[in-house]
Short mmCIF file of C-alpha atoms in Angstrom, two decimals:
data_model
loop_
_atom_site.label_atom_id
_atom_site.label_comp_id
_atom_site.label_asym_id
_atom_site.label_seq_id
_atom_site.Cartn_x
_atom_site.Cartn_y
_atom_site.Cartn_z
CA MET A 1 -16.51 -1.29 -8.94
CA ILE A 2 -12.78 -1.81 -9.87
CA ALA A 3 -11.54 -4.16 -7.36
CA LEU A 4 -7.85 -4.12 -8.45
CA VAL A 5 -5.39 -2.71 -10.96
CA SER A 6 -2.56 -4.71 -12.35
CA GLY A 7 -0.08 -3.26 -14.55
CA GLU A 8 3.18 -1.34 -15.09
CA VAL A 9 4.16 1.49 -12.70
CA ALA A 10 3.99 4.71 -15.21
CA VAL A 11 4.25 7.36 -12.48
CA ARG A 12 5.22 7.35 -8.78
CA ARG A 13 4.72 10.56 -6.78
CA GLY A 14 4.17 11.29 -2.92
CA ASP A 15 0.34 10.91 -2.88
CA HIS A 16 -0.41 8.88 -6.14
CA VAL A 17 0.82 6.62 -8.59
CA VAL A 18 -0.23 5.81 -12.24
CA VAL A 19 -0.57 2.25 -13.42
CA SER A 20 -0.41 1.53 -17.09
CA CYS A 21 -2.91 -1.31 -17.96
CA GLY A 22 -3.62 -2.21 -21.57
CA GLY A 23 -2.62 1.33 -22.85
CA VAL A 24 -4.80 3.23 -20.17
CA GLY A 25 -3.01 4.90 -17.21
CA TYR A 26 -5.13 4.59 -13.94
CA ARG A 27 -4.15 7.34 -11.29
CA LEU A 28 -4.53 5.89 -7.92
CA GLY A 29 -4.28 8.04 -4.78
CA VAL A 30 -2.16 6.09 -2.28
CA SER A 31 -0.87 6.33 1.39
CA ALA A 32 2.68 6.56 2.21
CA GLU A 33 2.28 2.87 3.39
CA THR A 34 1.23 1.69 0.08
CA LEU A 35 3.70 3.86 -1.61
CA SER A 36 6.61 2.07 0.18
CA HIS A 37 5.30 -1.21 -1.41
CA VAL A 38 5.13 0.08 -5.02
CA PRO A 39 8.01 -0.82 -7.18
CA ARG A 40 10.18 1.34 -9.48
CA ILE A 41 8.98 2.89 -12.71
CA GLY A 42 8.53 0.16 -15.31
CA GLU A 43 8.14 -2.61 -12.87
CA PRO A 44 4.87 -4.75 -12.61
CA VAL A 45 2.39 -3.84 -9.66
CA THR A 46 -0.95 -4.94 -8.55
CA LEU A 47 -2.99 -2.74 -6.13
CA PHE A 48 -6.28 -3.26 -4.68
CA THR A 49 -8.53 -0.48 -5.26
CA TYR A 50 -11.74 1.64 -4.14
CA LEU A 51 -13.59 3.87 -6.49
CA ILE A 52 -14.95 7.24 -4.82
CA VAL A 53 -17.89 8.53 -6.80
CA ARG A 54 -18.47 12.52 -5.99
CA GLU A 55 -20.66 14.61 -7.94
CA ASP A 56 -17.93 16.31 -9.71
CA ALA A 57 -15.11 13.65 -9.66
CA LEU A 58 -14.48 9.92 -9.72
CA THR A 59 -11.36 9.15 -7.78
CA LEU A 60 -9.61 5.82 -7.75
CA MET A 61 -7.71 4.87 -4.26
CA GLY A 62 -4.96 2.12 -4.43
CA PHE A 63 -3.89 -0.07 -1.49
CA ALA A 64 -0.95 -2.73 -1.12
CA THR A 65 -3.34 -4.99 0.57
CA GLU A 66 -6.85 -5.89 1.10
CA GLU A 67 -6.46 -5.38 4.70
CA GLU A 68 -5.56 -1.75 4.21
CA ARG A 69 -8.38 -1.17 1.73
CA ASP A 70 -10.91 -2.57 4.54
CA LEU A 71 -9.46 -0.30 7.07
CA PHE A 72 -9.70 2.76 4.60
CA LEU A 73 -13.29 1.78 4.31
CA LEU A 74 -14.08 1.80 7.78
CA LEU A 75 -12.15 5.12 8.41
CA ILE A 76 -14.12 6.77 5.83
CA GLY A 77 -17.41 5.53 7.57
CA VAL A 78 -16.37 7.68 10.59
CA GLN A 79 -18.13 11.11 10.85
CA GLY A 80 -15.74 13.80 9.57
CA VAL A 81 -13.03 11.51 8.16
CA GLY A 82 -12.91 11.83 4.45
CA PRO A 83 -10.72 10.02 1.81
CA LYS A 84 -7.68 12.35 2.23
CA MET A 85 -7.85 12.04 5.92
CA ALA A 86 -8.21 8.34 5.84
CA LEU A 87 -5.13 8.02 3.77
CA ALA A 88 -3.22 10.33 6.06
CA VAL A 89 -4.16 7.74 9.05
CA LEU A 90 -3.14 4.86 6.62
CA SER A 91 0.22 6.69 6.14
CA GLY A 92 0.77 6.42 9.99
CA GLY A 93 1.85 2.78 9.73
CA PRO A 94 1.04 -0.77 8.81
CA PRO A 95 -2.91 -1.55 9.08
CA ARG A 96 -2.28 -4.09 12.02
CA GLU A 97 -0.29 -1.37 14.15
CA LEU A 98 -3.16 1.11 13.42
CA LEU A 99 -5.82 -1.60 14.58
CA ALA A 100 -3.74 -2.15 17.66
CA ALA A 101 -3.71 1.51 18.54
CA VAL A 102 -7.54 1.60 18.03
CA ALA A 103 -8.09 -1.40 20.25
CA ALA A 104 -5.68 -0.02 22.82
CA SER A 105 -7.39 3.32 22.72
CA ASP A 106 -4.21 5.01 21.94
CA THR A 107 -5.15 8.53 20.83
CA ALA A 108 -1.54 9.61 20.91
CA ARG A 109 -0.59 7.44 17.82
CA LEU A 110 -3.44 8.94 15.82
CA VAL A 111 -2.98 12.38 16.89
CA ALA A 112 0.70 12.02 15.64
CA VAL A 113 -0.76 11.88 12.13
CA PRO A 114 -0.71 15.30 10.44
CA GLY A 115 -4.26 16.76 10.38
CA ILE A 116 -5.77 14.38 13.24
CA GLY A 117 -6.67 16.35 16.21
CA LYS A 118 -7.57 14.76 19.66
CA ARG A 119 -11.46 14.72 19.04
CA THR A 120 -10.98 13.29 15.52
CA ALA A 121 -8.59 10.48 17.03
CA GLU A 122 -10.97 9.97 19.78
CA ARG A 123 -14.07 9.77 17.27
CA ILE A 124 -12.09 7.14 15.28
CA ILE A 125 -11.34 5.10 18.22
CA VAL A 126 -15.01 5.12 19.61
CA GLU A 127 -16.57 4.33 16.09
CA LEU A 128 -14.00 1.61 15.17
CA LYS A 129 -13.65 -0.27 18.42
CA THR A 130 -16.88 -2.03 17.73
CA LYS A 131 -16.03 -2.86 14.24
CA ILE A 132 -12.63 -4.26 14.85
CA PRO A 133 -13.65 -7.95 14.86
CA ASP A 134 -14.79 -7.44 11.21
CA VAL A 135 -11.29 -6.09 10.37
CA GLN A 136 -9.64 -8.94 12.26
CA ASP A 137 -11.48 -11.53 10.37
CA ALA A 138 -10.26 -9.73 7.10
CA VAL A 139 -6.77 -9.66 8.40
CA THR A 140 -6.71 -13.18 9.22
CA ALA A 141 -8.10 -13.83 5.59
CA THR A 142 -5.52 -11.76 3.80
CA SER A 143 -2.57 -12.93 5.87
CA LEU A 144 -2.90 -16.49 4.33
CA THR A 145 -0.87 -17.52 1.35
CA PRO A 146 -2.70 -16.70 -2.12
CA ASP A 147 -2.52 -20.59 -3.02
CA ASP A 148 -4.16 -21.52 0.23
CA PRO A 149 -7.41 -23.44 -0.65
CA ARG A 150 -9.28 -21.61 2.22
CA ALA A 151 -8.32 -18.24 1.16
CA LEU A 152 -9.43 -18.98 -2.37
CA ALA A 153 -12.82 -20.46 -1.21
CA ARG A 154 -13.24 -17.58 0.98
CA ASP A 155 -12.91 -15.16 -1.92
CA GLY A 156 -15.14 -17.42 -3.99
CA LEU A 157 -17.94 -17.26 -1.33
CA VAL A 158 -17.56 -13.55 -1.00
CA GLY A 159 -18.04 -13.19 -4.73
CA LEU A 160 -21.28 -15.27 -4.40
CA GLY A 161 -22.55 -12.70 -1.75
CA PHE A 162 -21.88 -14.44 1.36
CA ALA A 163 -20.68 -12.20 4.45
CA PRO A 164 -17.36 -12.90 6.00
CA THR A 165 -18.79 -13.90 9.27
CA GLU A 166 -21.18 -16.17 7.60
CA ILE A 167 -18.20 -17.85 5.63
CA ASP A 168 -16.23 -18.65 8.73
CA LYS A 169 -19.38 -20.53 10.07
CA LEU A 170 -19.98 -22.42 6.42
CA LEU A 171 -16.33 -23.39 6.26
CA GLU A 172 -16.28 -24.86 9.94
CA GLY A 173 -15.39 -28.54 9.67
CA ALA A 174 -14.93 -28.50 6.07
CA ALA A 175 -12.56 -31.20 4.95
CA GLY A 176 -11.26 -30.46 1.53
CA ASP A 177 -8.01 -29.69 -0.11
CA THR A 178 -9.20 -27.70 -3.10
CA PRO A 179 -11.21 -24.42 -3.29
CA GLU A 180 -13.95 -26.17 -5.25
CA ALA A 181 -14.58 -28.68 -2.44
CA LEU A 182 -14.61 -26.28 0.09
CA ILE A 183 -17.16 -24.17 -1.73
CA THR A 184 -19.30 -27.16 -2.26
CA HIS A 185 -19.28 -27.93 1.34
CA ALA A 186 -20.10 -24.50 2.24
CA LEU A 187 -23.21 -24.31 -0.21
CA LYS A 188 -24.36 -27.53 1.07
CA VAL A 189 -24.16 -26.40 4.61
CA SER A 190 -26.04 -23.04 3.70
CA ARG A 191 -28.96 -24.79 2.35
CA ARG A 192 -29.64 -26.26 5.81
#
C-alpha cells in the first residue's frame, strides 16, 4: 500500500489534487478539509494516502493528517458509506469535531453534510460509537510533535505489526529518550 505521497502540488481542484513525485503525478481524491491544508501549485506537500482497489479502478485518496485517514477508514467500514460519501463527511470539519459529534450522537451535524440523510447519520453514529476509543488513541498519537521519541517509537512498533492498543501497554513505564530505547523496552516487555 502507498502510505504517503510527498512532492510538489501540480494540480489543485475542488475534489482532488495531483502531486508530482519523481516525474510521476499522483491524483489524490481529497476532502474539503484536506484541500484547505494543501498549499499553492508548485509548493511542496506531503499527504497521507489510502489506496482503494476496485474491479475497474485503483483510486488513491489523500489526507492532511493520519487522524483524518483513520476516520476515513472507519467511515468506509459503515454499511452504505462509500469513499465519496466518507470524503463528504470529512469535508464537514476537522476530524476531532466530527468525532465529538459522533460521541454526542449529534445527527444534525452529520445531516448537514450534503448526501447524508437521517438514517445514514444514525447508522454512522451507531457503528462508530463503539470504535471511537481506537480513533482517540490515533488522535493522541498524531497530535504529538514529529520529533517526539514516543511518537517515533509508536510508528516503529506499528511497522513491526503491533496493534495501537498493545503498543500503549508495551510503552507503559518505559524510560528512554530515544525511539530506539523505547522500542527495545517494548520488545523486551512483549517477550514476557
